[in-house]
XYZ file of N, CA, C and O in Angstrom:
804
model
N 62.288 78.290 102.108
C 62.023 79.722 101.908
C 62.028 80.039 100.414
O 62.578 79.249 99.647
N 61.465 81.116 99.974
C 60.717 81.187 98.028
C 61.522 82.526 98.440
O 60.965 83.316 99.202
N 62.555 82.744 98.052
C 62.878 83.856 97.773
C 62.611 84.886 96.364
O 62.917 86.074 96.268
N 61.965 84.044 95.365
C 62.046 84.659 93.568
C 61.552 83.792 93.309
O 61.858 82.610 93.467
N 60.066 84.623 92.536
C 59.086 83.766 91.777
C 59.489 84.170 90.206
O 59.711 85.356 89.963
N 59.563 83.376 89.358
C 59.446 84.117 87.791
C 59.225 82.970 87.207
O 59.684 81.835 87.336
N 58.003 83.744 86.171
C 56.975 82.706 85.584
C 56.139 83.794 84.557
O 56.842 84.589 83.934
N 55.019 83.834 84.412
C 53.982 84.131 83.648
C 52.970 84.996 84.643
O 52.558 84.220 85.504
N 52.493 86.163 84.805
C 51.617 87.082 85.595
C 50.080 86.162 84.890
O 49.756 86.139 83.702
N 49.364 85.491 86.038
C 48.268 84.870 85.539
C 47.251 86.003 85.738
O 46.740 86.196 84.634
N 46.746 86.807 86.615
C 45.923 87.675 86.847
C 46.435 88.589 88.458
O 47.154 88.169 89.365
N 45.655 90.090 88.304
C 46.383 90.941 89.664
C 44.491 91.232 89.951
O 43.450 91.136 89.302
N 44.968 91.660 91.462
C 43.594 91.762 91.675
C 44.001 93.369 92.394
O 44.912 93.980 91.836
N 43.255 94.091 93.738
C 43.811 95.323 94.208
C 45.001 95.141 95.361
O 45.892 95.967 95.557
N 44.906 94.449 95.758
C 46.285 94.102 96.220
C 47.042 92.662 96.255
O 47.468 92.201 97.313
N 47.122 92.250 95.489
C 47.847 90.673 95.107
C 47.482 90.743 93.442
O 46.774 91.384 92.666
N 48.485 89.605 93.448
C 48.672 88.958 92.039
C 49.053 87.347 91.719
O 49.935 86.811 92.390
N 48.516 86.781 90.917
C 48.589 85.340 90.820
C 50.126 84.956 89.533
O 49.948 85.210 88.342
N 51.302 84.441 89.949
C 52.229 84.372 89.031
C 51.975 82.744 88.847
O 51.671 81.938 89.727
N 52.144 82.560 87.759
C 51.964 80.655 87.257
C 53.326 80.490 87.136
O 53.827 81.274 86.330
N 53.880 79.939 87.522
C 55.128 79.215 87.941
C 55.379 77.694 87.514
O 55.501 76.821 88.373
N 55.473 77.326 85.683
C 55.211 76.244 85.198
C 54.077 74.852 85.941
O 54.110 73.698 86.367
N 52.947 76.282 85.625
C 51.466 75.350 86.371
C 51.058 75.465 87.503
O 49.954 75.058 87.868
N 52.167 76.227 88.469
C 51.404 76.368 89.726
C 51.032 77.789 89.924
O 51.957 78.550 89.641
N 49.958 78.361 90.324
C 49.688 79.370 90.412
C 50.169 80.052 91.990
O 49.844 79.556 93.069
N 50.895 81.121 91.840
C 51.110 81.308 93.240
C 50.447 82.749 93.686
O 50.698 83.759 93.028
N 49.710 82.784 94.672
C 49.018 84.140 94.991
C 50.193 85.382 95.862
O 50.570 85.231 97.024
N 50.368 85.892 95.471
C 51.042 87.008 95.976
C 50.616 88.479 96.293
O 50.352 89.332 95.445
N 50.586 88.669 97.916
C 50.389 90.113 97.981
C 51.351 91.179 97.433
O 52.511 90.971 97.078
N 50.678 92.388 97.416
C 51.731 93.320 96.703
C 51.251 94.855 96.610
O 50.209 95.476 96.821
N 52.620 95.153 96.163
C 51.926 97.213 96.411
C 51.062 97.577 95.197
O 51.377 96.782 94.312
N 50.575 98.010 94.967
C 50.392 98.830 93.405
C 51.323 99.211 93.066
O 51.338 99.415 91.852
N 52.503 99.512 93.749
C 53.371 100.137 92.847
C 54.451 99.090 92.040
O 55.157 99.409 91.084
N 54.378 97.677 92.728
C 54.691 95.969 92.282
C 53.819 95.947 91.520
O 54.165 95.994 90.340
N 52.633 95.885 91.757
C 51.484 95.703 90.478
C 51.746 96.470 89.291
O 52.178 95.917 88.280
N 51.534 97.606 89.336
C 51.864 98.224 88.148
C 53.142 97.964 87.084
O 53.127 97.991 85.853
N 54.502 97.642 88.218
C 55.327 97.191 87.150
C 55.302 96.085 86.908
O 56.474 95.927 86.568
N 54.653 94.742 86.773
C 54.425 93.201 86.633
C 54.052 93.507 85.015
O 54.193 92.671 84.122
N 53.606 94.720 84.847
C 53.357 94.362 83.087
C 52.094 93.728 83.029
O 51.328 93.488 83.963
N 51.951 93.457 81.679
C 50.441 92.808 81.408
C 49.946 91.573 81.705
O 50.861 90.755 81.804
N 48.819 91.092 81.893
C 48.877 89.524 82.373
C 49.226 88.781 80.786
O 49.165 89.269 79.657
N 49.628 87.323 81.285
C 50.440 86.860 80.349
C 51.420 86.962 79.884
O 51.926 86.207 79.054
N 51.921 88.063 80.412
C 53.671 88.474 80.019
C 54.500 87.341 81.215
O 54.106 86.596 82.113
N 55.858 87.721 80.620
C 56.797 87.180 82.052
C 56.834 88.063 82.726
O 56.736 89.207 82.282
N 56.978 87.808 83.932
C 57.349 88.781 85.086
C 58.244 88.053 86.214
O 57.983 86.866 86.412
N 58.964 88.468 86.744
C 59.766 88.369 87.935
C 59.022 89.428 89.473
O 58.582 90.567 89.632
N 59.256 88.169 90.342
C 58.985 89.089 92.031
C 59.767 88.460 92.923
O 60.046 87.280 93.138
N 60.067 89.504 93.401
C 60.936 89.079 94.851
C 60.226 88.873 96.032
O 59.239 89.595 96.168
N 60.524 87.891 97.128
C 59.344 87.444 97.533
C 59.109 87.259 99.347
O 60.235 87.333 99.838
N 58.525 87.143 99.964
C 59.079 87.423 101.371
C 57.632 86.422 102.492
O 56.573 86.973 102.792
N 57.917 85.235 102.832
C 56.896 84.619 103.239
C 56.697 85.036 104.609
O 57.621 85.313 105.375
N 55.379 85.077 104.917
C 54.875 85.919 106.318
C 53.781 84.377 107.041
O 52.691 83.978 106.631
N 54.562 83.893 108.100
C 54.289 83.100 108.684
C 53.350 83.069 110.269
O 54.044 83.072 111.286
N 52.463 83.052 110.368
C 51.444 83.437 111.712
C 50.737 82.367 112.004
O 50.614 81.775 110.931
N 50.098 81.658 112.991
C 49.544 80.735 113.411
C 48.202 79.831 112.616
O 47.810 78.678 112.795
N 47.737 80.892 111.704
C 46.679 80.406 111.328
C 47.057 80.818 109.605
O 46.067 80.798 108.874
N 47.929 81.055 109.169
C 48.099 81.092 108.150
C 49.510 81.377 107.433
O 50.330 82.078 108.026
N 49.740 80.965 106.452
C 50.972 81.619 105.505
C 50.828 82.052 104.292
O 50.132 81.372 103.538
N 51.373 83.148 103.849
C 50.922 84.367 103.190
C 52.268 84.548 102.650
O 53.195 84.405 103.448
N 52.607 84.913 101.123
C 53.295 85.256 100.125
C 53.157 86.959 100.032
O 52.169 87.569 99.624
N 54.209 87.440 100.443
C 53.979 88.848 99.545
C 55.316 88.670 98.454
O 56.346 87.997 98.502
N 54.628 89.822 97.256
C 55.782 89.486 96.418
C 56.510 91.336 96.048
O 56.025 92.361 96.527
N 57.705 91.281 95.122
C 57.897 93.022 95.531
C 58.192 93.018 94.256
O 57.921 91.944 93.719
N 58.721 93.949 93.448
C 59.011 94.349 91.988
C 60.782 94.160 92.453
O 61.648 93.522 91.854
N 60.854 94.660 93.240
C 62.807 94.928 93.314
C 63.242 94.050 94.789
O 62.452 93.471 95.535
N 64.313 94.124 94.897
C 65.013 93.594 95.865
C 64.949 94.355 97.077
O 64.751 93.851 98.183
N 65.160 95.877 96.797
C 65.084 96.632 97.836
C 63.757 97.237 98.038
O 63.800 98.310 98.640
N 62.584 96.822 97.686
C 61.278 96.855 98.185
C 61.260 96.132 99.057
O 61.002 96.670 100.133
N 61.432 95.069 99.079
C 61.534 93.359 99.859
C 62.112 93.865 101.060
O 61.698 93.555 102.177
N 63.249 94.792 100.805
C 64.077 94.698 102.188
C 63.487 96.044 102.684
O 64.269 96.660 103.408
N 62.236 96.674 102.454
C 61.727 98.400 103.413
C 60.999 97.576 104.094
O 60.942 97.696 105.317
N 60.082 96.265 103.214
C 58.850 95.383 103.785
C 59.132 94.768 104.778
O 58.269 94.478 105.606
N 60.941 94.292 104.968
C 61.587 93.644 105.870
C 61.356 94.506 107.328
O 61.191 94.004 108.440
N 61.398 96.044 106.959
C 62.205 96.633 108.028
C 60.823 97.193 108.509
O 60.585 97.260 109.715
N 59.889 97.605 107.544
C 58.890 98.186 108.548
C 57.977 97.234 109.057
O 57.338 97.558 110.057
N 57.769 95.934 108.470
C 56.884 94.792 109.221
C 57.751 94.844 110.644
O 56.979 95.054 111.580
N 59.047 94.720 111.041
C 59.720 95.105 112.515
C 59.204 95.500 113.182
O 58.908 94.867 114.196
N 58.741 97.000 112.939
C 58.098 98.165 113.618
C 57.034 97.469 114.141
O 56.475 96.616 113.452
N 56.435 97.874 116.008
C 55.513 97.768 116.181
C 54.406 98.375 116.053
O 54.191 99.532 116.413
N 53.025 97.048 115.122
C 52.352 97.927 114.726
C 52.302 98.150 113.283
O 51.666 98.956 112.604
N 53.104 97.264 113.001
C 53.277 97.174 111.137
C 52.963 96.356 110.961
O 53.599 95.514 111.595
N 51.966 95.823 110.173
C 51.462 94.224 110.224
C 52.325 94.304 108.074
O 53.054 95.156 107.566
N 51.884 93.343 107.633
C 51.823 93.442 106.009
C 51.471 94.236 105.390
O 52.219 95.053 104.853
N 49.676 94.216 105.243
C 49.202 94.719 104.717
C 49.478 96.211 105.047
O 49.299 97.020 104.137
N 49.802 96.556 105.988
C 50.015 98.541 106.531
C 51.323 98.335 105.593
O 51.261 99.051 104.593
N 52.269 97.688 105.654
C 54.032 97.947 105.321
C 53.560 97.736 103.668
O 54.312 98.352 102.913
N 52.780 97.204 103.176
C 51.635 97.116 101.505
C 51.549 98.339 101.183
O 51.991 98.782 100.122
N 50.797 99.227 102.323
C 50.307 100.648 101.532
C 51.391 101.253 101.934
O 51.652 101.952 100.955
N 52.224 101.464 102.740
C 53.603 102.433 102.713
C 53.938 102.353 101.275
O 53.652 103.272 100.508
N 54.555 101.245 100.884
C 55.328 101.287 99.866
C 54.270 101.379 98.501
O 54.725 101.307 97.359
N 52.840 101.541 98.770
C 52.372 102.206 97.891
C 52.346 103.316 97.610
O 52.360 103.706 96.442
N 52.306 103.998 98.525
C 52.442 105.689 98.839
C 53.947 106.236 98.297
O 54.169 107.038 97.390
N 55.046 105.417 99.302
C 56.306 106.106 98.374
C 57.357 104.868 98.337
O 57.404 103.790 98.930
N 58.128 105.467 97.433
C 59.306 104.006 96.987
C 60.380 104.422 97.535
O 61.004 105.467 97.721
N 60.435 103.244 97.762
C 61.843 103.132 98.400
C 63.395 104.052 98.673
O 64.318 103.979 99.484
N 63.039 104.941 97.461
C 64.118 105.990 97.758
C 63.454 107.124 98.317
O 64.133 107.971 98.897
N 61.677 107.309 98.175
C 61.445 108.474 99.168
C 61.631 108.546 100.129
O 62.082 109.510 100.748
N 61.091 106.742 100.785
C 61.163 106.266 102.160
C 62.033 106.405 102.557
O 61.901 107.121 103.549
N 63.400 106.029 102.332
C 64.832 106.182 102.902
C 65.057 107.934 103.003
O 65.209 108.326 104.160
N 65.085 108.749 102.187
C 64.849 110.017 102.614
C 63.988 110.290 103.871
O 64.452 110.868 104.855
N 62.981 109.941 103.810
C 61.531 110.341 104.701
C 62.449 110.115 106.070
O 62.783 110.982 106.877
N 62.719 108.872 106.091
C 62.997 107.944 107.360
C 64.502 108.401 107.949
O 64.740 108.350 109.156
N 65.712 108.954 106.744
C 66.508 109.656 107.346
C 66.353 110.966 107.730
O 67.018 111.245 108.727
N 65.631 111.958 107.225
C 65.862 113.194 107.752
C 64.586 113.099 108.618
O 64.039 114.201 108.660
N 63.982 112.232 109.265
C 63.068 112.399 110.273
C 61.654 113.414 109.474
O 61.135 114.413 109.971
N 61.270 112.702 108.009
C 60.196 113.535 107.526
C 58.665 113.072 108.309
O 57.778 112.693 107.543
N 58.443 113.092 109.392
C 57.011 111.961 109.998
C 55.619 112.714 109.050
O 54.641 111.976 108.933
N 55.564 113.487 108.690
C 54.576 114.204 107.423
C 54.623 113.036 106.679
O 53.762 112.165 106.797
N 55.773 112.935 105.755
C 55.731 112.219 104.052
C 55.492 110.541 104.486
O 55.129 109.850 103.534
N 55.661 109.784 105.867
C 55.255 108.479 105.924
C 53.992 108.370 106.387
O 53.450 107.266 106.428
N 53.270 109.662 106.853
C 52.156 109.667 106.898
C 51.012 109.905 106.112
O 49.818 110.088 106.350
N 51.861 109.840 104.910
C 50.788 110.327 103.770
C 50.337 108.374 103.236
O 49.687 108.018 102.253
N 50.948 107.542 104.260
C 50.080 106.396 103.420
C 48.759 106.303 104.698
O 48.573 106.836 105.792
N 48.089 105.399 103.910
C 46.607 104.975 104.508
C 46.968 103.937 105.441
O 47.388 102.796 105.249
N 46.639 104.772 106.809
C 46.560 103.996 107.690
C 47.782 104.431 108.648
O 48.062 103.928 109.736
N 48.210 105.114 108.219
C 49.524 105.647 109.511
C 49.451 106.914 109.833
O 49.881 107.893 109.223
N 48.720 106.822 111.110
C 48.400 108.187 111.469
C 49.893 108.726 112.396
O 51.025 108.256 112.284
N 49.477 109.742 113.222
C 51.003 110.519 112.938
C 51.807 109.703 114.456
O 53.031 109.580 114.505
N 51.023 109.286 115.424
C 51.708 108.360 116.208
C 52.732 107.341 115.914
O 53.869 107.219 116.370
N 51.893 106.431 114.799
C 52.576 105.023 114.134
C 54.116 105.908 113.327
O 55.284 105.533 113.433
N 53.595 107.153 112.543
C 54.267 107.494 111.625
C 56.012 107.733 112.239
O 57.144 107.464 111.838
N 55.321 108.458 113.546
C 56.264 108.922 114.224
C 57.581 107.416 114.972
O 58.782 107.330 115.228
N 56.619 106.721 115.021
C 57.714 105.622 115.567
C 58.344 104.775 114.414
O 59.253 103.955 114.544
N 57.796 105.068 113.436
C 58.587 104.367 112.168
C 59.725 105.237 112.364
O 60.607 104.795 113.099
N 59.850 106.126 111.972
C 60.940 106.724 111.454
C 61.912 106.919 112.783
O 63.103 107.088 112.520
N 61.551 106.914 114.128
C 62.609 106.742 115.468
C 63.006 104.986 114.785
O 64.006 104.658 114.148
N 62.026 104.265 115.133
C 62.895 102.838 115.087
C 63.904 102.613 113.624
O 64.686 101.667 113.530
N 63.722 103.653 112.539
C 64.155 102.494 111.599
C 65.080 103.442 111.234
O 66.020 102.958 110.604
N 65.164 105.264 111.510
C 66.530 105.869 111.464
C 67.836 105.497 111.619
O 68.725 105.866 110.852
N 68.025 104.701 112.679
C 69.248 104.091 113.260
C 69.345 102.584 112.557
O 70.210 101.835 113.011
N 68.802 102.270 111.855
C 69.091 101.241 110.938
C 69.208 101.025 109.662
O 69.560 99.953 109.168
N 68.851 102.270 108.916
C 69.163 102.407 107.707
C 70.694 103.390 107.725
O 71.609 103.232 106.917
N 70.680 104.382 108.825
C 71.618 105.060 108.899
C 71.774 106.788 107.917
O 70.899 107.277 107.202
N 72.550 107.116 108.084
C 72.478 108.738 107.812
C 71.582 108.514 106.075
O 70.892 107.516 105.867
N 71.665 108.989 105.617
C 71.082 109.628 104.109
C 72.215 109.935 103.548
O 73.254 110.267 104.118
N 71.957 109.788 102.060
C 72.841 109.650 101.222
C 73.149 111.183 100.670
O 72.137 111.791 100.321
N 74.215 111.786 100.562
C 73.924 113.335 100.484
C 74.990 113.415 98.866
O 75.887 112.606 98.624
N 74.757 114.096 98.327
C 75.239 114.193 97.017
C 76.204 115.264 97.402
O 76.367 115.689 98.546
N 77.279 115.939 95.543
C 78.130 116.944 96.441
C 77.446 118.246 96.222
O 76.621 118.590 95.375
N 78.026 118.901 97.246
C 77.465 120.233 97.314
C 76.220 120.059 98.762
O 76.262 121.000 99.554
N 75.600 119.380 98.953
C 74.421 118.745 99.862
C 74.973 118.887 101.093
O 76.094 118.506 101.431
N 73.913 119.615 101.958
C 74.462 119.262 103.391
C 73.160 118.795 103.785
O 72.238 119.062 103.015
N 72.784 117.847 105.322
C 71.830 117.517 105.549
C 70.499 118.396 105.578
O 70.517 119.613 105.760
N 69.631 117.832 105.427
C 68.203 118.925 105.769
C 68.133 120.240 104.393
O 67.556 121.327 104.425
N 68.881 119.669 103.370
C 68.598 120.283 102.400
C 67.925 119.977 101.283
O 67.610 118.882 100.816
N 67.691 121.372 100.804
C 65.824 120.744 100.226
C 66.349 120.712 98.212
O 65.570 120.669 97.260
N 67.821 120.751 98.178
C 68.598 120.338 96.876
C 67.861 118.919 96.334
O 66.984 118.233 96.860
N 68.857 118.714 94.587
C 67.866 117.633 94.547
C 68.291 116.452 95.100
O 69.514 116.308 95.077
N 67.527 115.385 95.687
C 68.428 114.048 95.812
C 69.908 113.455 95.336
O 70.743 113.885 94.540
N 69.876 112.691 95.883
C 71.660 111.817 95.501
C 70.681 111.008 94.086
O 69.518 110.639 93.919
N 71.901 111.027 93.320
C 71.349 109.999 92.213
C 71.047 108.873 92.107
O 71.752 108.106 92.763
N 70.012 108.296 91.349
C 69.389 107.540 91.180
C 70.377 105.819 92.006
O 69.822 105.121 92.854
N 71.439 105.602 91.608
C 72.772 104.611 91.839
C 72.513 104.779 93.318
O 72.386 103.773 94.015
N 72.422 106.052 93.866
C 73.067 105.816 95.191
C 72.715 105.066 95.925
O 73.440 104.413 96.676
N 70.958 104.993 95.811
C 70.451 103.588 97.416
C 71.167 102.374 96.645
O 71.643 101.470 97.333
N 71.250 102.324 95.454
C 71.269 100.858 95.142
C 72.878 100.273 95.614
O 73.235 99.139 95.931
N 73.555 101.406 95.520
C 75.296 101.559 96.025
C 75.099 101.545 97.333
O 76.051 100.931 97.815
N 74.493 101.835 98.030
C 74.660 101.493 99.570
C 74.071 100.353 100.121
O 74.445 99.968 101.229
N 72.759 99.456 99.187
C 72.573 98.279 99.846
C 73.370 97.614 98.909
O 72.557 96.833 98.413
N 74.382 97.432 98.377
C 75.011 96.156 97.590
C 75.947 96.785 98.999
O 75.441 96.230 99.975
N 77.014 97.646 99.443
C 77.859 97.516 100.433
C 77.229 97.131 101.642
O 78.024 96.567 102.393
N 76.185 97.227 102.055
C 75.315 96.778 103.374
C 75.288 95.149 102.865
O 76.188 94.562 103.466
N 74.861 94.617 102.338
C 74.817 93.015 101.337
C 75.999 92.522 101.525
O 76.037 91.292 101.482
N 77.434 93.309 101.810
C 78.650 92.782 101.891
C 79.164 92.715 103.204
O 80.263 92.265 103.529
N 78.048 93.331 104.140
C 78.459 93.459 105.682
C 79.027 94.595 106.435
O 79.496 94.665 107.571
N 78.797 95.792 105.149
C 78.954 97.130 105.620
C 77.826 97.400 106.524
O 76.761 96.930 106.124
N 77.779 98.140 107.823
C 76.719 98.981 108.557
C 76.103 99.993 108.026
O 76.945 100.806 107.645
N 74.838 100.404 107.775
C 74.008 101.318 107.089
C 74.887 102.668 107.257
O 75.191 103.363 106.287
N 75.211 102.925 108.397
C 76.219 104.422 108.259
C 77.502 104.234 107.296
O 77.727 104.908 106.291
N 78.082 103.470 107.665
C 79.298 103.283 106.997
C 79.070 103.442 105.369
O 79.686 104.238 104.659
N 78.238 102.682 105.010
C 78.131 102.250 103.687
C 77.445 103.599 103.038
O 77.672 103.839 101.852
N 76.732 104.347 103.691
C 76.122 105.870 103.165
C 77.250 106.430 103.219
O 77.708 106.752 102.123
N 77.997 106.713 104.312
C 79.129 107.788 104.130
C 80.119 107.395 102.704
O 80.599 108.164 101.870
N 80.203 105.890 102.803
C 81.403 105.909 101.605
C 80.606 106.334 100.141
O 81.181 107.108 99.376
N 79.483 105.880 99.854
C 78.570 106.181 98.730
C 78.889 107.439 98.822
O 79.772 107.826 98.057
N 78.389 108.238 99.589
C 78.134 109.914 99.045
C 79.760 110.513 98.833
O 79.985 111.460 98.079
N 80.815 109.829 99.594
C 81.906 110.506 99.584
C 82.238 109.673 98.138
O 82.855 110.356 97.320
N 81.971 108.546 97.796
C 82.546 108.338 96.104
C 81.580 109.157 95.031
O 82.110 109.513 93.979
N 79.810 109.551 95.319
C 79.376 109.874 94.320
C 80.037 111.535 94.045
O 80.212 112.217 93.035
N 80.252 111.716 95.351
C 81.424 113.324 95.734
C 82.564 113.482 94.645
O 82.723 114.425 93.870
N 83.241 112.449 94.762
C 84.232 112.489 93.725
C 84.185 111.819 92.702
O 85.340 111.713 92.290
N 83.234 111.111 91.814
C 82.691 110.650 90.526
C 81.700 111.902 89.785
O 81.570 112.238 88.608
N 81.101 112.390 91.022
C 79.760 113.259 90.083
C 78.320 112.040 90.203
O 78.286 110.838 90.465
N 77.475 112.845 89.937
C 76.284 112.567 90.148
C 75.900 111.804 88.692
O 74.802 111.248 88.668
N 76.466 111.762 87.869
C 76.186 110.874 86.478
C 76.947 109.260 86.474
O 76.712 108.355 85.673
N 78.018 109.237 87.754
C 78.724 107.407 87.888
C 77.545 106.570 87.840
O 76.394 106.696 88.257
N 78.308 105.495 87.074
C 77.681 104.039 87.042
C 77.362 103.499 88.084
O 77.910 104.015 89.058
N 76.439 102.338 88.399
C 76.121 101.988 90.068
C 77.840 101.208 90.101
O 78.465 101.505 91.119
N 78.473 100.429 89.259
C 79.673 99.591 88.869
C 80.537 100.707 89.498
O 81.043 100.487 90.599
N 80.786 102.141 88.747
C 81.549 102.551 89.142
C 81.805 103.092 90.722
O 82.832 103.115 91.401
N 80.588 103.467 90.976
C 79.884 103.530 92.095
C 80.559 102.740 93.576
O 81.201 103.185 94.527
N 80.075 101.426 93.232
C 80.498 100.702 93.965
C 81.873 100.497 94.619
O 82.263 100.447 95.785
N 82.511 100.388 93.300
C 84.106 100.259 93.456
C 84.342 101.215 94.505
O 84.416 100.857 95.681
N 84.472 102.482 94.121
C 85.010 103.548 94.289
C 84.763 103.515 96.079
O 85.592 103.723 96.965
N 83.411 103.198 96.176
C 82.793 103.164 97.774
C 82.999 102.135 98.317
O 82.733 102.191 99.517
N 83.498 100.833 97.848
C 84.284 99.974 98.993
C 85.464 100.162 99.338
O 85.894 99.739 100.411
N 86.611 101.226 97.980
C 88.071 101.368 98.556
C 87.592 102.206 100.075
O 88.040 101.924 101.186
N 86.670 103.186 99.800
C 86.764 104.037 101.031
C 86.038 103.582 102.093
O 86.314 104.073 103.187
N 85.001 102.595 102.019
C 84.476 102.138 102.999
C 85.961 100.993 103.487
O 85.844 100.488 104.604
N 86.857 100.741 102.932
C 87.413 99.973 104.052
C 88.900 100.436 104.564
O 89.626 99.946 105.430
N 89.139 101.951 103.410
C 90.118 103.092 104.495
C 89.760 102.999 105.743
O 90.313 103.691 106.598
């Protein structure tokens, strides 16, 4: 399994990109929104990487972040999500819209990618609610409020405690109850700490 390619961006095309990997060129699908941050060709670049295995072929997609890799994980699940559809989601929105979208049941904002009309849209967000778990609510925030988001730290503070074997609820509740009592300016470091003492009160 290729979990992390990093090498040299040889050329991107509209959806893939070729990384040279001391001489080997490896083709990788990807969002535009991976494309765009790969930087210029010839630069270094890093991708995180997720091999898609089917009878008649095997196929590389590659992601900019870790937690792109893991939405690509969750909506290829969904029936009815092939790659390339779970490609343009995460072209449309990143990963912290999606987790919003998908917790407060937004079926509008996952339907704004190409190709998910409001049926598909609608069963994304039933199947994958209960697996990402509540939404991350900042203080002052109660659900279904149109305030601004939890800060920037917070998804990244709830999948490093999910990474440790916290459950998607668990690990949101302790995040928002530490970014509660840090403030919305904590470190993801401080972050963390603070949300495993209480994730394991």
């Amino acid at each position: 399994m290729i979990a992390k390619l990093k090498g040299l961006l040889d050329s991107t095309g509209i959806d893939h990109a070729v990384i040279d990997v001391q001489g080997v060129g490896y083709l990788v699908g990807a969002s535009s929104r991976t494309l765009a941050a790969l930087g210029p060709v010839g630069e270094a670049c890093t991708v995180y990487t997720e091999m898609l295995v089917s009878q008649d072929s095997i196929r590389l997609m590659g992601f900019a972040s870790a937690e792109e890799r893991d939405w690509f994980r969750l909506l290829t699940g969904v029936q009815g999500v092939g790659g390339r559809l779970a490609l343009a989601i995460l072209s449309a929105l990143e990963p912290g819209e999606l987790h919003r979208s998908v917790a407060t049941g937004d079926k509008a904002m996952v339907g704004r990618a190409n190709g998910v009309g409001p049926k598909l849209a609608a069963r994304i967000v039933n199947e994958l609610k209960d697996k990402i778990g509540a939404a991350v609510i900042g203080p002052g925030m109660a659900a279904g409020s149109t305030a601004a988001p939890a800060s920037s730290h917070a998804a990244d503070a709830v999948s490093a405690l999910q990474n440790l074997g916290f459950r998607p609820a668990e690990a949101s509740a302790a995040v928002a109850a530490a970014e509660e009592e840090l403030g919305r300016d904590a470190t993801l470091d401080a972050l963390v700490r603070l949300a495993l003492k209480k994730a394991a009160k």
